[in-house]
Coordinates of C-alpha atoms and ligand atoms in Angstrom, one line a residue:
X30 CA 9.8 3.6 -6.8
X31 CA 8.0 1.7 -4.3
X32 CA 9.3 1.8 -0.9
X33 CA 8.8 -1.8 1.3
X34 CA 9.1 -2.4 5.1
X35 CA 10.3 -5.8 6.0
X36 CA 12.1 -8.5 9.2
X37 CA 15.3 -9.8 8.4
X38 CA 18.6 -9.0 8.9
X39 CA 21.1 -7.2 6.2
X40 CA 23.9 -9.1 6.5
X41 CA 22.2 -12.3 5.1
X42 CA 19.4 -10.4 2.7
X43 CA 19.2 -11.0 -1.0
X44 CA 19.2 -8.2 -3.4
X45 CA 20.9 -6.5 -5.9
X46 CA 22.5 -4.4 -2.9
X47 CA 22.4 -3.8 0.4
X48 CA 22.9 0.1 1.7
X49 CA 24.9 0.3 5.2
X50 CA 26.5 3.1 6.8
X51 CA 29.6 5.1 8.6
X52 CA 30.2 7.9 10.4
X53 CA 32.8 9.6 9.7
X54 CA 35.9 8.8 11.4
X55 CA 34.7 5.5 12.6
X56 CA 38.0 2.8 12.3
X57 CA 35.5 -0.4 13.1
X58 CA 32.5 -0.4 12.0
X59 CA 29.5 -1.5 14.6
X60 CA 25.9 -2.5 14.4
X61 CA 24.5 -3.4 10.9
X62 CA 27.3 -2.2 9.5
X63 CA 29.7 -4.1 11.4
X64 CA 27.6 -7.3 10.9
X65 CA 28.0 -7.2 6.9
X66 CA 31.8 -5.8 7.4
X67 CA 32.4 -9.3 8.8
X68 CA 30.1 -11.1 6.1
X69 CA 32.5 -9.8 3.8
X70 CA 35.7 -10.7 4.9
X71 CA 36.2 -7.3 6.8
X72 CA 36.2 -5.8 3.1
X73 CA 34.5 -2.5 4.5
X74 CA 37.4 -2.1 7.4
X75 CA 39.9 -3.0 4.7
X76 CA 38.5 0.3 2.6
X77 CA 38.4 2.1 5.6
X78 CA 42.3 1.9 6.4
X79 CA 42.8 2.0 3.0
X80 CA 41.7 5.4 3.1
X81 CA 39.5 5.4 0.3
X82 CA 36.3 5.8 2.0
X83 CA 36.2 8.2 5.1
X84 CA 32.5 8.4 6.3
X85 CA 32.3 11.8 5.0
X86 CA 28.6 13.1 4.7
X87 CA 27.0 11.8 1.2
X88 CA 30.2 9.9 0.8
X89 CA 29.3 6.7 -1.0
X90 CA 31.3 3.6 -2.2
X91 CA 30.3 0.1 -4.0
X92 CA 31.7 -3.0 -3.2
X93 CA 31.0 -6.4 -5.0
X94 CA 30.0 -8.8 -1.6
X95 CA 32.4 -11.1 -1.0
X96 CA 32.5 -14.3 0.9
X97 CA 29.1 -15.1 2.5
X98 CA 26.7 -12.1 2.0
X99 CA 23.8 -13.1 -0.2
X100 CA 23.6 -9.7 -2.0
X101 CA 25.1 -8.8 -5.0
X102 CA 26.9 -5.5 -4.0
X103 CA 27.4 -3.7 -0.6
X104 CA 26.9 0.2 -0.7
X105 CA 28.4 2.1 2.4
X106 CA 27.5 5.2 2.7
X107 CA 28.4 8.4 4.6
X108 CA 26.5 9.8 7.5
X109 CA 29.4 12.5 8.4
X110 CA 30.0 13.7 11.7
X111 CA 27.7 12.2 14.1
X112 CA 27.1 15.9 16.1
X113 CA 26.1 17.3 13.0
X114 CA 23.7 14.4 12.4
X115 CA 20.0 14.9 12.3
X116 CA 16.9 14.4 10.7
X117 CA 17.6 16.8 7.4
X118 CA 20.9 14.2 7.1
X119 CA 18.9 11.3 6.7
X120 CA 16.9 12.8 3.8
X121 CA 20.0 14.1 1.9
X122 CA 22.2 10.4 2.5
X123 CA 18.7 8.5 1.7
X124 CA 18.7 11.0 -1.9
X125 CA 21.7 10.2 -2.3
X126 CA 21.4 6.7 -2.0
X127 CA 18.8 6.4 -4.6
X128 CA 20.2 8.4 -7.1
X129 CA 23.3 6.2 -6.9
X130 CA 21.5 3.3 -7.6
X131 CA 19.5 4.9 -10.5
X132 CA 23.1 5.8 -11.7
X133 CA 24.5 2.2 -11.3
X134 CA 21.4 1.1 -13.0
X135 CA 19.9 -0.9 -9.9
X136 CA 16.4 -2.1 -9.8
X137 CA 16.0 -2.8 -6.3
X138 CA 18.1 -2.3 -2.8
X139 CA 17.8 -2.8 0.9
X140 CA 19.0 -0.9 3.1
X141 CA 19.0 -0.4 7.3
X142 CA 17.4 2.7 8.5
X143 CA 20.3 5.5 8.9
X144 CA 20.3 6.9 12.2
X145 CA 18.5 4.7 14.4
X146 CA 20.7 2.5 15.7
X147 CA 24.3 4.2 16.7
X148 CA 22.7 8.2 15.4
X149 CA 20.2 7.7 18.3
X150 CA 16.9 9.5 16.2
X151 CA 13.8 8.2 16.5
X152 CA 12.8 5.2 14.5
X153 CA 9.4 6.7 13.1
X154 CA 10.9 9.8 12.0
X155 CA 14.4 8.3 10.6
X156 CA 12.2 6.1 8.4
X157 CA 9.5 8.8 7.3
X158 CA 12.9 11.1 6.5
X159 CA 14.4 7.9 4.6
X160 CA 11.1 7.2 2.4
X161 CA 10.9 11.6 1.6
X162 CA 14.5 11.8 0.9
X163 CA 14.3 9.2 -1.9
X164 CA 11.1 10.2 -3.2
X165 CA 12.3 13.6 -3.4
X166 CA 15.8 12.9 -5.1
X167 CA 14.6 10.7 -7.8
X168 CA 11.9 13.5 -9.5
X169 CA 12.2 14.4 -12.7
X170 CA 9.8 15.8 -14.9
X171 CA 9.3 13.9 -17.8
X172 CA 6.0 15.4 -19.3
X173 CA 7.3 17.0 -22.4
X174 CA 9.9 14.8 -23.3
X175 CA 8.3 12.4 -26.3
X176 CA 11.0 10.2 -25.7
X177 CA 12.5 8.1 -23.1
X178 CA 15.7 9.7 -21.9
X179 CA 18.1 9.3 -18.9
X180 CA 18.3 6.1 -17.0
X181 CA 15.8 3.8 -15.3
X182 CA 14.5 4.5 -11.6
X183 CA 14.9 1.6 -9.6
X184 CA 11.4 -0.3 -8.7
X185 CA 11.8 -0.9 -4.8
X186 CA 13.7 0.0 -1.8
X187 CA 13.7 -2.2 1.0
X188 CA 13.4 -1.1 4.4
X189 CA 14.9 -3.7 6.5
X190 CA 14.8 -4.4 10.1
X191 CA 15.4 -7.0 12.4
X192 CA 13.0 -6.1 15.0
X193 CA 9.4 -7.2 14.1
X194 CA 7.4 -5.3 16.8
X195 CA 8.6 -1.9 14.9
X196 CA 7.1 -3.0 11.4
X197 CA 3.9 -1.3 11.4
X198 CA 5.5 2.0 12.6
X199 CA 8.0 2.1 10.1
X200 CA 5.2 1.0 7.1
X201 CA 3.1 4.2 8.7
X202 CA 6.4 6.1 8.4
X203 CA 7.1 4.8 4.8
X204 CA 3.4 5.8 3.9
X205 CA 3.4 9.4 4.8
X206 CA 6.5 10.6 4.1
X207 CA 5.4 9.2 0.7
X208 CA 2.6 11.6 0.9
X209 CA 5.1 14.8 2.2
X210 CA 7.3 13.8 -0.8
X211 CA 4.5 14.0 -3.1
X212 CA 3.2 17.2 -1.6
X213 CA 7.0 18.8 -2.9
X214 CA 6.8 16.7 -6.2
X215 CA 3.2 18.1 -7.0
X216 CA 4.2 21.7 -6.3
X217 CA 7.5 20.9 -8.5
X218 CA 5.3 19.6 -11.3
X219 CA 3.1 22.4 -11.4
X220 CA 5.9 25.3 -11.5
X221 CA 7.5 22.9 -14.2
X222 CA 4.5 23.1 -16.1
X223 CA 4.7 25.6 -19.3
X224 CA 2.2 28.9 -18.6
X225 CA 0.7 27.8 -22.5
X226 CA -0.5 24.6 -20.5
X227 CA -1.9 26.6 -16.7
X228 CA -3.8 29.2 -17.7
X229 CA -6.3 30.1 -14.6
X230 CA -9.1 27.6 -15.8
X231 CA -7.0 24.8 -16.2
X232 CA -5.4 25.0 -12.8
X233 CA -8.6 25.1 -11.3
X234 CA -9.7 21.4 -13.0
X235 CA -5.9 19.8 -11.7
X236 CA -6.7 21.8 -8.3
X237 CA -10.7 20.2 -8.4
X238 CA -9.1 16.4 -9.6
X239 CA -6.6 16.7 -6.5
X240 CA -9.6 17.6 -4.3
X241 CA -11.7 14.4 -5.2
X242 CA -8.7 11.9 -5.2
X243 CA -7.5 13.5 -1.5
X244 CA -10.8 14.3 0.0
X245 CA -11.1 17.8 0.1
X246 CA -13.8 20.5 -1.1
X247 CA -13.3 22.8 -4.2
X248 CA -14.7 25.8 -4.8
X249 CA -14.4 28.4 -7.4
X250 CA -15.3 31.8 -8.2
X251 CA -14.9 33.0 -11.7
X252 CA -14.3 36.7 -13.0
X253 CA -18.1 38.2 -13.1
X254 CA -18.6 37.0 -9.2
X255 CA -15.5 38.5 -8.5
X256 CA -16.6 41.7 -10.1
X257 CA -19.5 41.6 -7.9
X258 CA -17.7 41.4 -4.6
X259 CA -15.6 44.6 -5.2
X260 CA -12.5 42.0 -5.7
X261 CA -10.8 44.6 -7.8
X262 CA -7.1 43.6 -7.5
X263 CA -7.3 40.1 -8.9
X264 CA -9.8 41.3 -11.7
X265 CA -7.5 44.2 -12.7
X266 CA -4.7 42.4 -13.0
X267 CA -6.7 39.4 -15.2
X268 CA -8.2 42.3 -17.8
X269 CA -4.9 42.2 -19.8
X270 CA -4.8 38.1 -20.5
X271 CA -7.5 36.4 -23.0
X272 CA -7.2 33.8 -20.1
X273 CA -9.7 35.2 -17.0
X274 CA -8.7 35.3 -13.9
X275 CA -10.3 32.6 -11.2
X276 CA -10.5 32.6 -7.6
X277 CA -10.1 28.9 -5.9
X278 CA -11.3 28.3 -2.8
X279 CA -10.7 24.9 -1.1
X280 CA -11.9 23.7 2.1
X281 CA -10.3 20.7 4.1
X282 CA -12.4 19.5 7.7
X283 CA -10.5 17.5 9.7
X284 CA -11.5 19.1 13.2
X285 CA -14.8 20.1 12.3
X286 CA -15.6 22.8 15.0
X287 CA -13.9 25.9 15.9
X288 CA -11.7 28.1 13.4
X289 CA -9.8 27.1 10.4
X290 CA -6.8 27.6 9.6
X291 CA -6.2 29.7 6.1
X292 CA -3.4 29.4 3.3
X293 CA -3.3 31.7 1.2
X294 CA -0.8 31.3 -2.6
X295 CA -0.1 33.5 -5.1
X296 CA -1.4 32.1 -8.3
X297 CA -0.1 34.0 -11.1
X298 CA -0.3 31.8 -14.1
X299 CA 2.7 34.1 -16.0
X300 CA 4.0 37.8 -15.2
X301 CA 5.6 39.2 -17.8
X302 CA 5.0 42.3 -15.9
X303 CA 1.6 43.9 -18.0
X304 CA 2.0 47.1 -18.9
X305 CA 5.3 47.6 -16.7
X306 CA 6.9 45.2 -18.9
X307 CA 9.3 42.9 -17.7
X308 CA 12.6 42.9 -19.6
X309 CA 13.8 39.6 -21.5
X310 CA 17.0 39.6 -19.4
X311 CA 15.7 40.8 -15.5
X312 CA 19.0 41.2 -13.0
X313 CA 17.5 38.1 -11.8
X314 CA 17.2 35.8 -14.3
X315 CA 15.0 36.0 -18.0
X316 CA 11.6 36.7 -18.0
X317 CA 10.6 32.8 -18.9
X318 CA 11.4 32.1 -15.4
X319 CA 8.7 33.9 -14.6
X320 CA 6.3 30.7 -15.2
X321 CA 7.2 29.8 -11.3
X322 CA 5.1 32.9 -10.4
X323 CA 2.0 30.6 -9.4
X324 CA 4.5 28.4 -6.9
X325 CA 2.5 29.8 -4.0
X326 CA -1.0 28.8 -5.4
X327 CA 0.2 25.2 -6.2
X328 CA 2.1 25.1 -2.7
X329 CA -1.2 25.4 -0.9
X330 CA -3.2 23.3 -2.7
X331 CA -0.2 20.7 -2.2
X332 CA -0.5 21.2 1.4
X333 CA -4.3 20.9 2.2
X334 CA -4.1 17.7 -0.5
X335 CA -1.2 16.0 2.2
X336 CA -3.7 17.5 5.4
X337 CA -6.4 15.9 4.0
X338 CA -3.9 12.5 3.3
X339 CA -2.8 12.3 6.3
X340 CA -6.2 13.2 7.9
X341 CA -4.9 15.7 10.2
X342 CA -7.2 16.8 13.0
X343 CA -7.8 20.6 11.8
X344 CA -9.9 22.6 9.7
X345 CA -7.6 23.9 6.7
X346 CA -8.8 26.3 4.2
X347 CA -6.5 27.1 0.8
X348 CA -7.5 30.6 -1.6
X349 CA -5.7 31.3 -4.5
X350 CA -6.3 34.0 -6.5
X351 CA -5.4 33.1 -10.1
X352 CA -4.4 35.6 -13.2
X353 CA -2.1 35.8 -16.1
X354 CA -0.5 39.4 -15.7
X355 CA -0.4 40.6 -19.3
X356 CA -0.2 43.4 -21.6
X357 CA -2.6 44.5 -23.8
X358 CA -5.6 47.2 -24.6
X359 CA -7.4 45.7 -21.4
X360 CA -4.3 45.9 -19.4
X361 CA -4.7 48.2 -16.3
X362 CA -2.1 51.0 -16.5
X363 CA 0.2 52.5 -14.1
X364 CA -1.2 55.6 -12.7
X365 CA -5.0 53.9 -11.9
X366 CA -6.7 53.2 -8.6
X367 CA -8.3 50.3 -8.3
X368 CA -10.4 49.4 -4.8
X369 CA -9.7 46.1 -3.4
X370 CA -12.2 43.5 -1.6
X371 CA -13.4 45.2 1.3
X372 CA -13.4 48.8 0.0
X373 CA -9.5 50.2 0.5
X374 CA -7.6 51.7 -2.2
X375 CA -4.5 51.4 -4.2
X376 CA -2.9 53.4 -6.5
X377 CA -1.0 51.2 -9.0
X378 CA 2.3 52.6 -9.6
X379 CA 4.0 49.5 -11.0
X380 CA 1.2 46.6 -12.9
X381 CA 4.9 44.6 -12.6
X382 CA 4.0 44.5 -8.5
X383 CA 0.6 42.6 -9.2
X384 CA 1.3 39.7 -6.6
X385 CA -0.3 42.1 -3.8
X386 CA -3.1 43.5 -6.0
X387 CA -4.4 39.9 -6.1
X388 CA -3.4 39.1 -2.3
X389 CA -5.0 41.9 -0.8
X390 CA -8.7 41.0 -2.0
X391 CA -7.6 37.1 -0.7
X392 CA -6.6 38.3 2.0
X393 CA -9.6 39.8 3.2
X394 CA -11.3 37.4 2.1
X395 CA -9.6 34.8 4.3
X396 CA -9.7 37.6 7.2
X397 CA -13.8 37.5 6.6
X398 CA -13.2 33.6 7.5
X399 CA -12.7 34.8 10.6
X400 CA -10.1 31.8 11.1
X401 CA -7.4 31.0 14.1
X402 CA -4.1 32.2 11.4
X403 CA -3.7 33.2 7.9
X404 CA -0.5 32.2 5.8
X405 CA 0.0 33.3 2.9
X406 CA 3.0 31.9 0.2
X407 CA 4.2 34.3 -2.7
X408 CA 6.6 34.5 -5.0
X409 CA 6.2 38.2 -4.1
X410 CA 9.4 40.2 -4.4
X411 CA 12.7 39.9 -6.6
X412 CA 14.3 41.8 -3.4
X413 CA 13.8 38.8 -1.3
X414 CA 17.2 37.5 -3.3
X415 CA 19.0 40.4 -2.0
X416 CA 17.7 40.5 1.9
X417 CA 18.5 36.6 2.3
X418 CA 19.7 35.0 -0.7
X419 CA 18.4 32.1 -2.8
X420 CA 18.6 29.3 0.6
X421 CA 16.5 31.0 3.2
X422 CA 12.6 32.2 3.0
X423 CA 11.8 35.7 4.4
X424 CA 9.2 35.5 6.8
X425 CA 6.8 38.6 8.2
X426 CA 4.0 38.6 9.9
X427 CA 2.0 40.3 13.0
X428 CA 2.0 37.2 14.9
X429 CA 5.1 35.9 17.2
X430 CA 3.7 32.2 17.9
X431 CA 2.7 31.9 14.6
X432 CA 6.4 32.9 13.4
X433 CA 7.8 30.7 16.0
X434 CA 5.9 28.1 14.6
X435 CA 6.7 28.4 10.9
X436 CA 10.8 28.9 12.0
X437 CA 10.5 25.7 13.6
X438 CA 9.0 24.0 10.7
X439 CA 11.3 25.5 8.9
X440 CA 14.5 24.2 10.5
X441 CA 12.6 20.4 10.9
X442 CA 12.1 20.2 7.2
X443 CA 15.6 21.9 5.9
X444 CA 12.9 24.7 4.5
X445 CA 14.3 27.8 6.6
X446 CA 12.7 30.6 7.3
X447 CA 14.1 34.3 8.7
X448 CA 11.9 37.2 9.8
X449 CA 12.5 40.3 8.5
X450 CA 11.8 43.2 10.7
X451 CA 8.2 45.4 9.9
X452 CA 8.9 48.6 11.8
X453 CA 6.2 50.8 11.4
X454 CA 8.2 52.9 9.8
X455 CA 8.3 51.6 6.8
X456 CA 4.6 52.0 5.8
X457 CA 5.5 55.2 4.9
X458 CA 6.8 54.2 1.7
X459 CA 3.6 52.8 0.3
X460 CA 1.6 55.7 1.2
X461 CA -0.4 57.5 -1.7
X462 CA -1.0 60.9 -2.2
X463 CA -3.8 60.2 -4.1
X464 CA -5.8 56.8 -2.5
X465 CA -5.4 54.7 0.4
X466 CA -1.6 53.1 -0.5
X467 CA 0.3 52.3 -3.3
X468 CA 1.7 49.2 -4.8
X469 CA 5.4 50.3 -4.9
X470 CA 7.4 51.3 -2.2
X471 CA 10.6 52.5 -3.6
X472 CA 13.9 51.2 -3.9
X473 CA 14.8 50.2 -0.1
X474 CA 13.3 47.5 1.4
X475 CA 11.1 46.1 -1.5
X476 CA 10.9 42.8 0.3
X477 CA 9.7 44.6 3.8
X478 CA 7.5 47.1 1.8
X479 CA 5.6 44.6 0.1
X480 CA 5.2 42.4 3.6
X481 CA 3.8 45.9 5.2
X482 CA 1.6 46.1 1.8
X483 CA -0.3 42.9 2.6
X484 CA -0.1 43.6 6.6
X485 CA -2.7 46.6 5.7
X486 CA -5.2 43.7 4.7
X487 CA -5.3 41.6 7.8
X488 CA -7.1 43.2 10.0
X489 CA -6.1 42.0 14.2
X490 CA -5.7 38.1 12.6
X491 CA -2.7 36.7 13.1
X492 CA -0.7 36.6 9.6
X493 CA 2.4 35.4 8.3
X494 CA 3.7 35.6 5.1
X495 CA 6.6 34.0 3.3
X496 CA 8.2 35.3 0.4
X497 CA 9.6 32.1 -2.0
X498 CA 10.7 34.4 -4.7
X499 CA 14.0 33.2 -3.8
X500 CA 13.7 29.5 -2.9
X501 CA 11.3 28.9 -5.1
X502 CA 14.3 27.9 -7.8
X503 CA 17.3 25.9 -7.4
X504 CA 19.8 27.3 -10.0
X505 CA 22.8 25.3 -8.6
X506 CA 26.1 26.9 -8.5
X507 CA 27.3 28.1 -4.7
X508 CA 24.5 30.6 -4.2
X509 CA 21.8 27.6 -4.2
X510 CA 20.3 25.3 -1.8
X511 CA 22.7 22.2 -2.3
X512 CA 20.7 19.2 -1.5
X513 CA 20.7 16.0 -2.7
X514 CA 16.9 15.5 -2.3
X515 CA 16.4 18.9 -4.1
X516 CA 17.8 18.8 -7.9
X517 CA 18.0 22.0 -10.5
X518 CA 14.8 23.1 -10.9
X519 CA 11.7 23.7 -8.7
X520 CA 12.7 23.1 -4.9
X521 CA 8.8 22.5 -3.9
X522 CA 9.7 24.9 -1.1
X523 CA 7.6 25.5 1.7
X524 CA 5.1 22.6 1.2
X525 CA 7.0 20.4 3.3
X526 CA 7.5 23.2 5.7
X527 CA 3.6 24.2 6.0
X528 CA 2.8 20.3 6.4
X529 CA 5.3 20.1 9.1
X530 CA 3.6 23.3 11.1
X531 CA 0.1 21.9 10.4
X532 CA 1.6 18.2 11.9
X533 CA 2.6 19.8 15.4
X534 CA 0.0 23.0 14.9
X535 CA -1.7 21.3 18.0
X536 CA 1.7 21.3 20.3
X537 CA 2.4 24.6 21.8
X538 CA 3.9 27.2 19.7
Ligands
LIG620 N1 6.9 37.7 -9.5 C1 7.7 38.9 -9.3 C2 8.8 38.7 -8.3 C3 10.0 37.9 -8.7 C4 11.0 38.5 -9.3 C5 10.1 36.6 -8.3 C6 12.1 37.8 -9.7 C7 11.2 35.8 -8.7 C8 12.2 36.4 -9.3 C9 6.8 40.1 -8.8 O1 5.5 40.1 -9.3 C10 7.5 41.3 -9.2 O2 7.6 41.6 -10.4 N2 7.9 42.1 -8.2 C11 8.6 43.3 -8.5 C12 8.0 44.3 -7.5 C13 8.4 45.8 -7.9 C14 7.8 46.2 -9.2 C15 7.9 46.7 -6.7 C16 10.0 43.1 -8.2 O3 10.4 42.4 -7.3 O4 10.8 43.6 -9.0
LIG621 MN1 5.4 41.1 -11.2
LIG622 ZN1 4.7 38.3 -10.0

């Protein structure tokens, strides 16, 4: 769908509809919404009293214009209650919008920008949150279907306004939250994507075609350089697959001078566990699921593609370490040591907790980078379900700003973030009798254990790390993220978060 910017006003704008608004519990509508009310004959007052439409939040109704408005249909739709409203509100009533005209089969509307006027946000951010929502409602992924299915998208959405002077803001606004929308959509398409179809390789030629079309650098170290660093944890847990491992490193300049930056994603192309065999049937969810375990991987590369985009004023640098966990007479077995980048030690007590084995080396690698943070995105632990559920993203780190900054993001973008706690304490779980650590740390605090796992790769940098195993999905159902912008299926989460920290990274923390 194409998103347009234009100078008029709504109540005497042609199209197939026009999309105005309510609060809820307003009797008399005002503003833009007041002006087509009275183009109609008062029919949105007269729906009002009727009862039938309340101004609840996502609410929507259709009304065939009467009496002088040149559209075709009004669309009212629900902001709810205006203390509640903010800039998350707008992306889920501007989703919703959209997917309402897909499902009355429209192929264009107008609407006003929601929140603006009487909701008092700013104009810039309203319309960038207006342009994501949309985007981000109407994905579907389409790829493997060989033929056409489900209804038509519409072509445009019209942004109208009828102050000129704000045109070129809003078309700014329109562009990038086009680009933050794509950012989730890419990271959806890529956890979407069968694990026959992403083996290590081929992520690294989509990650080197997004690099040339958004202006980035691409590097990529296969398994024999690997093997000559000492990068033992990604190369052990490749040896299993007939697919070897990769390790992609890409580089974004936008500041040129002083210290980048790092991202760091998990890039495990499938986990059926390896020799710790994964059940069909996990307590979680079956083991097919376990095709999302590269959403960290394509999460950063989505985020240093919408840097570079957007031009951003930093130096950004995105590893992934990239294997397919598998079983087989190359596996690595429970019970062997293996010594990661950088010359520490890990007794592997579980090949099912592989996520770390292959962070640790990028880790140190991006610690050797000497840059100004490290973040690193996993879809680490199953126990991050149980500490906070399937809505909110555990957060660790070493680093209070840095924390700060991604809970902000977090509660900007509707991506939230919570820290859990990493008492020192707890390292006593993953110590080894017989090396350095160990990959398993017992029953209690998998999440935490796994956090304090990484934290031993580090070094003084300050790290953060964000465990998606539980957001990376929506399921649907009550213990889901219920967003209208976020359908079943991959939620893209935290891409949008990570931009929204790299945005404002040079505001104080
Ligand atoms: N990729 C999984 C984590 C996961 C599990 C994500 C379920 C989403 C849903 C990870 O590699 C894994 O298997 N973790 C183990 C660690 C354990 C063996 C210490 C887990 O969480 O069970
Ligand atoms: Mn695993
Ligand atoms: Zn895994």
């Amino acid at each position: 769908m194409k998103i347009e910017v234009k100078v008029g006003d709504i109540a005497d704008w042609r199209d197939e509809a026009v999309v105005v608004n309510l609060f809820k519990g307003v009797k008399r509508p005002g503003g833009a919404t007041g002006a087509v009310d009275k183009a109609t004959g008062r029919a949105i007052s007269k729906l009002i009293e009727s009862g039938d439409f309340q101004g609840k939040f996502k609410e929507v109704a259709v009304l065939p214009a009467a009496g002088g408005l040149p559209a075709k249909r009004v669309m009212i739709v629900g902001l709810g209650e205006r203390e509640k409203f903010k800039l998350d509100r707008i992306r889920e009533v501007s989703g919703k919008v959209a997917l309402h005209a897909r499902e009355i089969g429209l192929k264009s509307f107008s609407t006003i920008v929601h929140g603006a006027g009487i909701g008092g946000l700013d104009i810039r951010e309203s319309t960038e949150a207006m342009a994501e929502g949309a985007l981000l409602a109407l994905y579907r992924y389409t790829r493997y279907k060989t033929s056409d299915e489900g209804k038509k998208d519409p072509e445009v959405m019209t942004i109208v306004t009828t102050e000129k002077a704000r045109v070129g803001v809003m078309q700014r606004a329109v562009e990038s939250g086009a680009v933050i929308a794509s950012a989730g959509n890419m990271v959806r398409d890529l956890v979407n994507m069968p694990s026959n179809d992403k083996p290590p390789q081929k992520l690294v030629e989509f990650a080197s075609k997004v690099a040339k079309e958004s202006g980035f650098k691409c590097k990529v170290l296969d398994e024999k350089q690997m093997v000559e660093m000492g990068m033992g944890g990604v190369v052990a847990v490749g040896k299993g697959s007939e697919e070897p491992p990769r390790f992609l490193v890409l580089e974004y300049k936008g500041a040129r001078r002083g210290k980048p930056i790092v991202l760091v994603g998990k890039g495990i192309t499938f986990d059926t566990g390896g020799i710790s065999l994964k059940p069909q049937e996990g307590p979680l969810g079956p083991i097919w699921e376990m095709r999302h375990d590269m959403a960290g991987m394509a999460t950063v590369l989505a985020t240093i593609s919408a840097a570079a985009r957007l031009k951003l004023p930093l130096d950004i640098i995105a590893l992934a370490p990239l294997a397919e966990n598998m079983p087989s007479g190359h596996a690595q077995r429970p019970g062997d040591v293996l010594q990661m980048y950088g010359g520490k030690t890990v007794e592997v007590l579980s090949t099912d907790a592989e996520g770390r084995l292959i962070l640790a080396d990028a880790l140190v690698f991006a610690e050797k980078l000497k840059p100004q943070a490290i973040v690193d995105v996993a879809t680490l632990t199953g126990t991050a379900v149980y500490a906070l559920g399937k809505r909110v993203t555990p957060v660790m780190g070493n680093d209070r700003k840095l924390i700060r900054r991604l809970e902000k993001a977090g509660m900007e973008t509707g991506e939230r973030v919570w820290e859990l706690p990493m008492f020192e304490e707890y390292g006593e779980q993953i110590k080894s009798d017989l090396a350095d650590l160990k990959n398993t740390g017992g029953k209690s605090a998998g999440c935490i254990t796994a956090g304090m796992f990484l934290r031993q790769f580090v070094g003084d940098t300050p790290w953060a790390h964000l465990d998606i195993a539980g957001t990376v999905w929506v399921h649907g159902g009550p213990e889901s993220i219920d967003k209208t912008y976020m359908p079943k299926g991959p939620s893209g989460v935290p891409a949008r978060l990570l931009i929204s920290m790299l945005r404002s990274w040079g505001r104080k923390a």
